Phi, psi and omega in degrees: 000325181300310181295318180300319181294317179297315180296319178297324177296316180294324183282318191256326184254340177304318178303329179292315179294321178294321178298314178300318179299315180294316181297319179292341178276346180283146178297145176067013176258114184271160176298322180296319180298323179283322186297315183288334176286325175294321176298319176298320178300315180299316180296319179295320180296317179295323180286323185281328185307314180295343181268000186297326178299317178292317180297319183296335181279346181288156177052047177058042176089004182253015185298319181294320179296319178293322178299314180295323178298317179297318181294318177296324177294321177299319178298320179295319175300321177299320178296321178298323178289322181295317182281346181293318180227073186282352189270346181210158182276077179275176179297320180291322177296316179298317177297321179299318177299318180296314180296323179296311184292318180288316185294324179267322185288320186294309180297323180290319180291325178295321177302313182290324179298321179301313180292313186296313182293319180295320179289323181293322181276339184264355181234133179288328179256109183259013184298312181295323179297313180292323178295316177297324178295318179296317180295314179297321178296317179297317179297315182297315180295319180298314180296319180296319179295315179298319179295318180296319178297318179298314184288327184272338186241341189237354179229163182282168178297321180296319178294325178295317178295322179294319177296322179300317179292326178293316179298314180293323177297323178297320177288320181296327181298342176297340177302318181297316180296319181293317181286336172291325178294329182267004182065017173289319170266154179298162180306135185297136175248108185290130182273328176199173180223108180249022183294337178289339178271302176223117181280147177300328185271000179276167179298317179294325179296316178296319181295311181293327177295318179293320185283309189230012176076029181297132173227128181292328180231071184287149176260170178298317180298319181298312181293323179297314179295318181299309184290326175296314180294335179275317188287317186300309178300324179290326174293319178299316180297320181296310182289329178293315179292324178295318179293319180295320178295319178296320178295322179293322178296318179295322178295321179294320181295327180283000000 
């Protein structure tokens, strides 16, 4: 149980800590702005968890998968809003932050809650479960702090935004995996298998999957969704910055 809890923490809750780390590395994003949204996420997770049984029964048992797909898509929309106006805390920028935290945080936190609550209620001795939670929490926080230090002190603002779009694209690509499970997308056709190098179920596999969308056996649908989710926000950021630069030139000329 100890190892399972740590692995579950890396798989399901590490992306939440990484998201917070990335957002705090972005310019004009305050700790307070992230903190109240995380509190909102916790409240939504607590409220949604009791409804999961009902949600799972929808769409012939695929309701939970569709819910997670919608949430990941909402997170991607949030990223598009964040890169649209990265220079100031506008209403759209604020909305983008909210969509990002809810869209990525809610499906991942619900996954862990399902495991944690079932194990807590089904075992008389919860010592290993709590110990695994503490270890997983410590690992997640440590990685998040190191990532934040790297993004804020060793890379440029543009590189930080590009990494943010890569991270969100990695989460958004889960839509392809979810829709393949529900047969909404065609049966997955594996393009290669790198599991002998880094397995999806290993600690490094979970970390790389959260950071950059690593899949040992990716399908065509997965790669298409990943690259679409990565390219579009960066194009939006490019044309937005180009337009803003053009507007500034015109103001100087006048």
